[in-house]
CSV table of N, CA, C and O in Angstrom, one decimal:
chain,number,residue,atom,x,y,z
J,1,UNK,N,21.9,-42.0,-128.4
J,1,UNK,CA,22.1,-41.6,-129.8
J,1,UNK,C,21.4,-42.5,-130.7
J,1,UNK,O,21.5,-43.7,-130.5
J,2,UNK,N,20.8,-42.0,-131.8
J,2,UNK,CA,20.2,-42.9,-132.8
J,2,UNK,C,20.1,-42.2,-134.1
J,2,UNK,O,20.3,-41.0,-134.2
J,3,UNK,N,20.0,-43.0,-135.1
J,3,UNK,CA,19.8,-42.6,-136.5
J,3,UNK,C,18.6,-43.2,-137.1
J,3,UNK,O,18.1,-44.2,-136.6
J,4,UNK,N,18.1,-42.7,-138.2
J,4,UNK,CA,16.9,-43.3,-138.8
J,4,UNK,C,17.3,-43.6,-140.3
J,4,UNK,O,17.9,-42.8,-141.0
J,5,UNK,N,16.8,-44.7,-140.7
J,5,UNK,CA,17.1,-45.2,-142.1
J,5,UNK,C,15.8,-45.7,-142.8
J,5,UNK,O,15.9,-46.7,-143.4
J,6,UNK,N,14.7,-45.0,-142.6
J,6,UNK,CA,13.5,-45.4,-143.3
J,6,UNK,C,12.3,-45.9,-142.5
J,6,UNK,O,11.2,-45.7,-143.0
J,7,UNK,N,12.5,-46.4,-141.3
J,7,UNK,CA,11.4,-46.8,-140.5
J,7,UNK,C,10.8,-45.7,-139.8
J,7,UNK,O,11.4,-44.6,-139.6
J,8,UNK,N,9.6,-45.8,-139.2
J,8,UNK,CA,9.0,-44.7,-138.4
J,8,UNK,C,9.9,-44.4,-137.2
J,8,UNK,O,10.6,-45.3,-136.7
J,9,UNK,N,9.8,-43.2,-136.8
J,9,UNK,CA,10.6,-42.8,-135.6
J,9,UNK,C,10.2,-43.6,-134.4
J,9,UNK,O,9.1,-43.9,-134.2
J,10,UNK,N,11.2,-43.8,-133.5
J,10,UNK,CA,10.8,-44.5,-132.2
J,10,UNK,C,9.8,-43.7,-131.4
J,10,UNK,O,9.8,-42.5,-131.6
J,11,UNK,N,9.1,-44.4,-130.6
J,11,UNK,CA,8.1,-43.7,-129.7
J,11,UNK,C,8.6,-43.8,-128.3
J,11,UNK,O,9.1,-44.9,-127.9
J,12,UNK,N,8.6,-42.7,-127.6
J,12,UNK,CA,9.0,-42.7,-126.2
J,12,UNK,C,7.8,-42.4,-125.4
J,12,UNK,O,7.0,-41.5,-125.6
J,13,UNK,N,7.6,-43.3,-124.4
J,13,UNK,CA,6.5,-43.2,-123.4
J,13,UNK,C,7.1,-42.9,-122.1
J,13,UNK,O,8.0,-43.6,-121.6
J,14,UNK,N,6.6,-41.8,-121.5
J,14,UNK,CA,7.1,-41.3,-120.2
J,14,UNK,C,5.9,-40.8,-119.4
J,14,UNK,O,5.2,-40.0,-119.9
J,15,UNK,N,5.8,-41.3,-118.2
J,15,UNK,CA,4.8,-40.8,-117.2
J,15,UNK,C,3.4,-40.9,-117.9
J,15,UNK,O,2.5,-40.0,-117.7
J,16,UNK,N,3.1,-42.0,-118.6
J,16,UNK,CA,1.8,-42.3,-119.1
J,16,UNK,C,1.5,-41.5,-120.4
J,16,UNK,O,0.4,-41.6,-120.9
J,17,UNK,N,2.5,-40.9,-121.0
J,17,UNK,CA,2.3,-40.1,-122.2
J,17,UNK,C,3.3,-40.5,-123.3
J,17,UNK,O,4.5,-40.7,-122.9
J,18,UNK,N,2.8,-40.7,-124.5
J,18,UNK,CA,3.8,-41.1,-125.6
J,18,UNK,C,3.9,-40.0,-126.6
J,18,UNK,O,3.1,-39.2,-126.8
J,19,UNK,N,5.1,-40.1,-127.2
J,19,UNK,CA,5.4,-39.1,-128.3
J,19,UNK,C,6.4,-39.7,-129.3
J,19,UNK,O,7.2,-40.6,-128.8
J,20,UNK,N,6.4,-39.4,-130.5
J,20,UNK,CA,7.4,-39.8,-131.5
J,20,UNK,C,8.6,-38.9,-131.3
J,20,UNK,O,8.5,-37.7,-131.1
J,21,UNK,N,9.8,-39.6,-131.4
J,21,UNK,CA,11.0,-38.8,-131.3
J,21,UNK,C,11.2,-38.1,-132.6
J,21,UNK,O,10.8,-38.6,-133.7
J,22,UNK,N,11.8,-36.9,-132.5
J,22,UNK,CA,12.0,-36.1,-133.8
J,22,UNK,C,13.2,-36.8,-134.5
J,22,UNK,O,14.3,-36.9,-134.1
J,23,UNK,N,12.8,-37.2,-135.8
J,23,UNK,CA,13.9,-38.0,-136.5
J,23,UNK,C,15.0,-37.1,-137.1
J,23,UNK,O,14.7,-36.0,-137.6
J,24,UNK,N,16.2,-37.6,-137.1
J,24,UNK,CA,17.3,-36.9,-137.7
J,24,UNK,C,17.2,-37.2,-139.2
J,24,UNK,O,16.4,-38.0,-139.7
J,25,UNK,N,18.0,-36.5,-140.0
J,25,UNK,CA,18.1,-36.6,-141.4
J,25,UNK,C,18.5,-38.1,-141.8
J,25,UNK,O,19.4,-38.6,-141.2
J,26,UNK,N,17.8,-38.6,-142.8
J,26,UNK,CA,18.2,-40.0,-143.2
J,26,UNK,C,17.2,-40.5,-144.2
J,26,UNK,O,16.0,-40.2,-144.1
J,27,UNK,N,17.6,-41.3,-145.2
J,27,UNK,CA,16.7,-41.9,-146.1
J,27,UNK,C,16.7,-43.4,-145.9
J,27,UNK,O,17.5,-43.9,-145.2
J,28,UNK,N,15.8,-44.0,-146.6
J,28,UNK,CA,15.7,-45.5,-146.6
J,28,UNK,C,17.1,-46.1,-146.8
J,28,UNK,O,17.8,-45.8,-147.8
J,29,UNK,N,17.5,-47.0,-145.9
J,29,UNK,CA,18.8,-47.6,-146.0
J,29,UNK,C,18.9,-48.4,-147.4
J,29,UNK,O,18.1,-49.1,-147.8
J,30,UNK,N,20.0,-48.1,-148.1
J,30,UNK,CA,20.2,-48.7,-149.4
J,30,UNK,C,19.5,-48.1,-150.6
J,30,UNK,O,19.6,-48.5,-151.7
J,31,UNK,N,18.7,-47.1,-150.3
J,31,UNK,CA,17.9,-46.4,-151.4
J,31,UNK,C,18.8,-45.7,-152.4
J,31,UNK,O,18.5,-45.7,-153.6
J,32,UNK,N,19.8,-45.0,-151.9
J,32,UNK,CA,20.7,-44.2,-152.8
J,32,UNK,C,22.1,-44.4,-152.3
J,32,UNK,O,22.4,-44.7,-151.1
J,33,UNK,N,23.0,-44.3,-153.2
J,33,UNK,CA,24.4,-44.4,-152.8
J,33,UNK,C,24.9,-43.1,-152.3
J,33,UNK,O,24.4,-42.0,-152.7
J,34,UNK,N,25.8,-43.1,-151.4
J,34,UNK,CA,26.3,-41.9,-150.8
J,34,UNK,C,25.4,-41.2,-149.8
J,34,UNK,O,25.6,-40.0,-149.5
J,35,UNK,N,24.4,-41.9,-149.3
J,35,UNK,CA,23.4,-41.3,-148.4
J,35,UNK,C,24.1,-40.9,-147.1
J,35,UNK,O,25.1,-41.6,-146.7
J,36,UNK,N,23.6,-39.9,-146.5
J,36,UNK,CA,24.2,-39.4,-145.2
J,36,UNK,C,23.1,-39.6,-144.2
J,36,UNK,O,21.9,-39.3,-144.5
J,37,UNK,N,23.5,-39.9,-143.0
J,37,UNK,CA,22.5,-40.2,-141.9
J,37,UNK,C,22.9,-39.3,-140.7
J,37,UNK,O,24.1,-39.4,-140.2
J,38,UNK,N,22.0,-38.5,-140.3
J,38,UNK,CA,22.2,-37.7,-139.1
J,38,UNK,C,22.0,-38.5,-137.8
J,38,UNK,O,21.6,-39.6,-137.9
J,39,UNK,N,22.3,-37.9,-136.7
J,39,UNK,CA,22.1,-38.5,-135.4
J,39,UNK,C,21.2,-37.6,-134.6
J,39,UNK,O,21.3,-36.4,-134.7
J,40,UNK,N,20.5,-38.2,-133.7
J,40,UNK,CA,19.7,-37.4,-132.7
J,40,UNK,C,20.0,-38.0,-131.3
J,40,UNK,O,20.4,-39.2,-131.2
J,41,UNK,N,19.8,-37.3,-130.3
J,41,UNK,CA,20.0,-37.8,-128.9
J,41,UNK,C,18.8,-37.6,-128.1
J,41,UNK,O,18.1,-36.6,-128.3
J,42,UNK,N,18.5,-38.5,-127.3
J,42,UNK,CA,17.4,-38.4,-126.3
J,42,UNK,C,17.8,-39.0,-125.0
J,42,UNK,O,18.3,-40.2,-125.0
J,43,UNK,N,17.7,-38.3,-124.0
J,43,UNK,CA,18.0,-38.8,-122.6
J,43,UNK,C,16.9,-39.7,-122.2
J,43,UNK,O,15.7,-39.2,-122.1
J,44,UNK,N,17.2,-40.9,-121.9
J,44,UNK,CA,16.2,-41.8,-121.3
J,44,UNK,C,16.3,-41.9,-119.8
J,44,UNK,O,17.3,-41.9,-119.2
J,45,UNK,N,15.1,-41.9,-119.2
J,45,UNK,CA,15.0,-41.8,-117.7
J,45,UNK,C,14.5,-43.1,-117.2
J,45,UNK,O,13.8,-43.9,-117.9
J,46,UNK,N,14.7,-43.5,-115.9
J,46,UNK,CA,14.2,-44.7,-115.4
J,46,UNK,C,12.7,-44.7,-115.5
J,46,UNK,O,12.0,-43.7,-115.3
J,47,UNK,N,12.2,-45.9,-116.0
J,47,UNK,CA,10.7,-46.0,-116.2
J,47,UNK,C,10.3,-45.7,-117.6
J,47,UNK,O,9.2,-46.0,-118.0
J,48,UNK,N,11.1,-45.0,-118.4
J,48,UNK,CA,10.8,-44.8,-119.8
J,48,UNK,C,10.6,-46.1,-120.6
J,48,UNK,O,11.2,-47.1,-120.3
J,49,UNK,N,9.7,-46.0,-121.6
J,49,UNK,CA,9.5,-47.1,-122.4
J,49,UNK,C,9.8,-46.6,-123.9
J,49,UNK,O,9.2,-45.6,-124.3
J,50,UNK,N,10.6,-47.4,-124.6
J,50,UNK,CA,11.0,-47.0,-125.9
J,50,UNK,C,10.4,-48.1,-126.9
J,50,UNK,O,10.6,-49.3,-126.6
J,51,UNK,N,9.6,-47.7,-127.9
J,51,UNK,CA,9.0,-48.6,-128.8
J,51,UNK,C,9.5,-48.3,-130.2
J,51,UNK,O,9.4,-47.2,-130.7
J,52,UNK,N,10.2,-49.3,-130.8
J,52,UNK,CA,10.7,-49.2,-132.2
J,52,UNK,C,9.8,-50.2,-133.0
J,52,UNK,O,9.5,-51.3,-132.5
J,53,UNK,N,9.4,-49.8,-134.2
J,53,UNK,CA,8.5,-50.6,-135.0
J,53,UNK,C,8.7,-50.3,-136.5
J,53,UNK,O,9.2,-49.2,-136.9
J,54,UNK,N,8.3,-51.3,-137.3
J,54,UNK,CA,8.4,-51.1,-138.7
J,54,UNK,C,7.0,-50.6,-139.2
J,54,UNK,O,6.0,-50.7,-138.5
J,55,UNK,N,7.0,-50.1,-140.4
J,55,UNK,CA,5.7,-49.6,-140.9
J,55,UNK,C,4.7,-50.7,-141.4
J,55,UNK,O,3.6,-50.4,-141.7
J,56,UNK,N,5.2,-51.9,-141.3
J,56,UNK,CA,4.3,-53.0,-141.7
J,56,UNK,C,3.4,-53.4,-140.6
J,56,UNK,O,2.6,-54.3,-140.7
J,57,UNK,N,3.5,-52.8,-139.4
J,57,UNK,CA,2.7,-53.1,-138.3
J,57,UNK,C,1.2,-53.0,-138.5
J,57,UNK,O,0.4,-53.9,-138.1
J,58,UNK,N,0.8,-52.0,-139.2
J,58,UNK,CA,-0.7,-51.8,-139.5
J,58,UNK,C,-0.8,-51.4,-141.0
J,58,UNK,O,0.1,-50.8,-141.5
J,59,UNK,N,-1.9,-51.8,-141.6
J,59,UNK,CA,-2.1,-51.5,-143.0
J,59,UNK,C,-2.2,-50.0,-143.2
J,59,UNK,O,-2.7,-49.3,-142.4
J,60,UNK,N,-1.7,-49.5,-144.4
J,60,UNK,CA,-1.9,-48.1,-144.8
J,60,UNK,C,-3.3,-47.8,-145.1
J,60,UNK,O,-4.0,-48.7,-145.5
J,61,UNK,N,-3.7,-46.6,-145.0
J,61,UNK,CA,-5.0,-46.1,-145.4
J,61,UNK,C,-4.7,-45.4,-146.8
J,61,UNK,O,-4.4,-44.2,-146.8
J,62,UNK,N,-4.8,-46.2,-147.9
J,62,UNK,CA,-4.4,-45.6,-149.2
J,62,UNK,C,-5.2,-44.3,-149.5
J,62,UNK,O,-4.6,-43.4,-150.2
J,63,UNK,N,-6.4,-44.2,-149.1
J,63,UNK,CA,-7.2,-43.1,-149.5
J,63,UNK,C,-6.7,-41.8,-148.8
J,63,UNK,O,-6.9,-40.7,-149.3
J,64,UNK,N,-6.0,-42.0,-147.7
J,64,UNK,CA,-5.4,-40.8,-147.0
J,64,UNK,C,-3.9,-40.8,-147.1
J,64,UNK,O,-3.2,-39.9,-146.6
J,65,UNK,N,-3.3,-41.9,-147.7
J,65,UNK,CA,-1.9,-42.0,-147.7
J,65,UNK,C,-1.3,-41.9,-146.3
J,65,UNK,O,-0.3,-41.2,-146.1
J,66,UNK,N,-1.9,-42.6,-145.4
J,66,UNK,CA,-1.5,-42.5,-144.0
J,66,UNK,C,-1.2,-43.9,-143.4
J,66,UNK,O,-2.0,-44.8,-143.7
J,67,UNK,N,-0.2,-44.0,-142.6
J,67,UNK,CA,0.1,-45.3,-141.9
J,67,UNK,C,-0.3,-45.0,-140.4
J,67,UNK,O,0.3,-44.1,-139.8
J,68,UNK,N,-1.2,-45.7,-139.9
J,68,UNK,CA,-1.8,-45.4,-138.5
J,68,UNK,C,-1.0,-46.1,-137.4
J,68,UNK,O,-1.4,-45.9,-136.3
J,69,UNK,N,0.0,-46.9,-137.7
J,69,UNK,CA,0.6,-47.6,-136.7
J,69,UNK,C,1.1,-46.8,-135.5
J,69,UNK,O,0.8,-47.0,-134.3
J,70,UNK,N,1.9,-45.7,-135.8
J,70,UNK,CA,2.4,-44.9,-134.7
J,70,UNK,C,1.2,-44.3,-133.8
J,70,UNK,O,1.3,-44.3,-132.6
J,71,UNK,N,0.2,-43.8,-134.5
J,71,UNK,CA,-0.9,-43.2,-133.8
J,71,UNK,C,-1.6,-44.2,-132.9
J,71,UNK,O,-1.9,-43.9,-131.7
J,72,UNK,N,-1.8,-45.4,-133.4
J,72,UNK,CA,-2.4,-46.4,-132.6
J,72,UNK,C,-1.5,-46.9,-131.4
J,72,UNK,O,-2.0,-47.2,-130.3
J,73,UNK,N,-0.2,-46.9,-131.7
J,73,UNK,CA,0.7,-47.3,-130.6
J,73,UNK,C,0.6,-46.2,-129.5
J,73,UNK,O,0.6,-46.5,-128.3
J,74,UNK,N,0.6,-44.9,-129.9
J,74,UNK,CA,0.5,-43.9,-128.9
J,74,UNK,C,-0.8,-44.0,-128.0
J,74,UNK,O,-0.8,-43.6,-126.9
J,75,UNK,N,-1.8,-44.5,-128.6
J,75,UNK,CA,-3.1,-44.6,-127.9
J,75,UNK,C,-3.0,-45.7,-126.8
J,75,UNK,O,-3.8,-45.8,-125.9
J,76,UNK,N,-2.0,-46.6,-126.9
J,76,UNK,CA,-1.7,-47.6,-125.9
J,76,UNK,C,-1.0,-47.1,-124.7
J,76,UNK,O,-0.7,-47.9,-123.7
J,77,UNK,N,-0.7,-45.8,-124.6
J,77,UNK,CA,0.0,-45.2,-123.5
J,77,UNK,C,-0.5,-45.6,-122.1
J,77,UNK,O,0.3,-46.0,-121.2
J,78,UNK,N,-1.8,-45.6,-121.9
J,78,UNK,CA,-2.3,-46.0,-120.5
J,78,UNK,C,-2.0,-47.4,-120.2
J,78,UNK,O,-1.7,-47.8,-119.1
J,79,UNK,N,-2.1,-48.3,-121.2
J,79,UNK,CA,-1.8,-49.7,-121.0
J,79,UNK,C,-0.3,-49.9,-120.7
J,79,UNK,O,0.0,-50.7,-119.9
J,80,UNK,N,0.5,-49.2,-121.5
J,80,UNK,CA,1.9,-49.3,-121.2
J,80,UNK,C,2.3,-48.8,-119.8
J,80,UNK,O,3.1,-49.4,-119.2
J,81,UNK,N,1.7,-47.7,-119.4
J,81,UNK,CA,2.0,-47.2,-118.1
J,81,UNK,C,1.6,-48.1,-117.0
J,81,UNK,O,2.2,-48.2,-115.9
J,82,UNK,N,0.5,-48.9,-117.2
J,82,UNK,CA,0.0,-49.8,-116.1
J,82,UNK,C,0.8,-51.2,-116.2
J,82,UNK,O,0.7,-51.9,-115.2
J,83,UNK,N,1.5,-51.4,-117.3
J,83,UNK,CA,2.2,-52.7,-117.4
J,83,UNK,C,3.3,-52.9,-116.4
J,83,UNK,O,4.0,-51.9,-116.1
J,84,UNK,N,3.5,-54.1,-116.0
J,84,UNK,CA,4.6,-54.4,-115.0
J,84,UNK,C,5.9,-54.6,-115.7
J,84,UNK,O,7.0,-54.6,-115.0
J,85,UNK,N,6.0,-54.7,-117.0
J,85,UNK,CA,7.2,-54.9,-117.7
J,85,UNK,C,7.0,-54.8,-119.2
J,85,UNK,O,5.9,-54.7,-119.7
J,86,UNK,N,8.1,-54.9,-119.9
J,86,UNK,CA,8.1,-54.8,-121.4
J,86,UNK,C,7.2,-55.9,-122.0
J,86,UNK,O,6.6,-55.7,-123.0
J,87,UNK,N,7.3,-57.1,-121.4
J,87,UNK,CA,6.5,-58.2,-121.9
J,87,UNK,C,5.0,-58.0,-122.0
J,87,UNK,O,4.3,-58.3,-122.9
J,88,UNK,N,4.5,-57.3,-120.9
J,88,UNK,CA,3.1,-57.0,-120.9
J,88,UNK,C,2.8,-55.9,-122.0
J,88,UNK,O,1.7,-55.9,-122.6
J,89,UNK,N,3.7,-55.1,-122.3
J,89,UNK,CA,3.5,-54.1,-123.3
J,89,UNK,C,3.5,-54.8,-124.7
J,89,UNK,O,2.6,-54.4,-125.5
J,90,UNK,N,4.3,-55.8,-124.9
J,90,UNK,CA,4.3,-56.5,-126.1
J,90,UNK,C,2.9,-57.2,-126.3
J,90,UNK,O,2.3,-57.2,-127.4
J,91,UNK,N,2.4,-57.8,-125.2
J,91,UNK,CA,1.1,-58.4,-125.2
J,91,UNK,C,0.0,-57.4,-125.7
J,91,UNK,O,-0.9,-57.7,-126.5
J,92,UNK,N,0.1,-56.2,-125.2
J,92,UNK,CA,-0.9,-55.1,-125.6
J,92,UNK,C,-0.8,-54.8,-127.0
J,92,UNK,O,-1.8,-54.7,-127.7
J,93,UNK,N,0.4,-54.8,-127.6
J,93,UNK,CA,0.6,-54.5,-129.0
J,93,UNK,C,0.0,-55.7,-129.8
J,93,UNK,O,-0.7,-55.5,-130.8
J,94,UNK,N,0.3,-56.9,-129.4
J,94,UNK,CA,-0.3,-58.1,-130.1
J,94,UNK,C,-1.8,-58.1,-130.1
J,94,UNK,O,-2.5,-58.3,-131.1
J,95,UNK,N,-2.4,-57.7,-128.9
J,95,UNK,CA,-3.8,-57.6,-128.8
J,95,UNK,C,-4.4,-56.5,-129.8
J,95,UNK,O,-5.4,-56.7,-130.4
J,96,UNK,N,-3.7,-55.4,-129.9
J,96,UNK,CA,-4.1,-54.3,-130.7
J,96,UNK,C,-4.0,-54.6,-132.2
J,96,UNK,O,-4.8,-54.3,-133.0
J,97,UNK,N,-2.8,-55.2,-132.6
J,97,UNK,CA,-2.5,-55.4,-134.0
J,97,UNK,C,-2.5,-56.8,-134.5
J,97,UNK,O,-2.4,-57.0,-135.7
J,98,UNK,N,-2.6,-57.8,-133.6
J,98,UNK,CA,-2.4,-59.2,-134.0
J,98,UNK,C,-3.4,-59.8,-134.9
J,98,UNK,O,-3.1,-60.7,-135.7
J,99,UNK,N,-4.6,-59.3,-134.9
J,99,UNK,CA,-5.6,-59.9,-135.8
J,99,UNK,C,-5.7,-59.3,-137.2
J,99,UNK,O,-6.6,-59.8,-138.0
J,100,UNK,N,-4.9,-58.4,-137.5
J,100,UNK,CA,-5.0,-57.7,-138.8
J,100,UNK,C,-4.2,-58.5,-139.9
J,100,UNK,O,-3.1,-59.1,-139.6
J,101,UNK,N,-4.7,-58.4,-141.1
J,101,UNK,CA,-4.0,-59.0,-142.2
J,101,UNK,C,-2.8,-58.0,-142.6
J,101,UNK,O,-3.0,-56.8,-142.6
J,102,UNK,N,-1.7,-58.6,-142.9
J,102,UNK,CA,-0.5,-57.7,-143.2
J,102,UNK,C,-0.2,-57.7,-144.6
J,102,UNK,O,-0.3,-58.7,-145.3
J,103,UNK,N,0.2,-56.5,-145.1
J,103,UNK,CA,0.6,-56.3,-146.5
J,103,UNK,C,2.2,-56.5,-146.5
J,103,UNK,O,2.7,-56.6,-147.6
J,104,UNK,N,2.8,-56.4,-145.3
J,104,UNK,CA,4.3,-56.4,-145.2
J,104,UNK,C,4.6,-57.0,-143.9
J,104,UNK,O,3.8,-57.2,-143.1
J,105,UNK,N,5.9,-57.4,-143.7
J,105,UNK,CA,6.3,-57.9,-142.5
J,105,UNK,C,6.3,-56.8,-141.4
J,105,UNK,O,6.3,-55.6,-141.7
J,106,UNK,N,6.2,-57.3,-140.2
J,106,UNK,CA,6.1,-56.3,-139.0
J,106,UNK,C,7.1,-56.7,-138.0
J,106,UNK,O,7.3,-57.9,-137.7
J,107,UNK,N,7.7,-55.7,-137.3
J,107,UNK,CA,8.6,-56.0,-136.2
J,107,UNK,C,8.4,-54.9,-135.2
J,107,UNK,O,8.2,-53.7,-135.5
J,108,UNK,N,8.4,-55.3,-133.9
J,108,UNK,CA,8.3,-54.3,-132.8
J,108,UNK,C,9.3,-54.7,-131.8
J,108,UNK,O,9.5,-55.9,-131.5
J,109,UNK,N,10.0,-53.7,-131.3
J,109,UNK,CA,11.0,-53.9,-130.2
J,109,UNK,C,10.6,-52.9,-129.1
J,109,UNK,O,10.4,-51.7,-129.3
J,110,UNK,N,10.4,-53.4,-127.9
J,110,UNK,CA,10.0,-52.6,-126.7
J,110,UNK,C,11.1,-52.8,-125.7
J,110,UNK,O,11.4,-53.9,-125.3
J,111,UNK,N,11.6,-51.6,-125.2
J,111,UNK,CA,12.6,-51.6,-124.1
J,111,UNK,C,12.1,-50.7,-123.0
J,111,UNK,O,11.7,-49.6,-123.3
J,112,UNK,N,12.2,-51.2,-121.8
J,112,UNK,CA,11.9,-50.4,-120.6
J,112,UNK,C,13.2,-50.1,-119.9
J,112,UNK,O,13.9,-51.0,-119.6
J,113,UNK,N,13.4,-48.8,-119.6
J,113,UNK,CA,14.6,-48.4,-118.9
J,113,UNK,C,14.4,-48.7,-117.4
J,113,UNK,O,13.4,-48.3,-116.8
J,114,UNK,N,15.3,-49.4,-116.8
J,114,UNK,CA,15.3,-49.8,-115.4
J,114,UNK,C,15.8,-48.7,-114.5
J,114,UNK,O,16.2,-47.7,-115.0
J,115,UNK,N,15.6,-48.9,-113.2
J,115,UNK,CA,16.0,-47.9,-112.2
J,115,UNK,C,17.5,-47.7,-112.2
J,115,UNK,O,18.3,-48.5,-112.6
């Protein structure tokens, strides 16, 4: 079970394919008083990889009003599938995003579901 309070939806990688989880209702945490937050459920299977990240991971493309972080993370699916553990997945993220100048702080959490 999970809720969302402003950051991009978690990404689920299964069998070499990634997708964003469908976010439940929720606004940026602390943005309004009396906010309500829905919950969503996703069954995780052995071998699944869950990636949670902030939108500061990659710079926005202001001309398109798009944040490409989730799309670029999804493109790492083959590397994640070949990784022996979550630590190797973190290395792949650092290699992909580490050299960029940040406009905001960035955080990534990667969890691999064990057998």
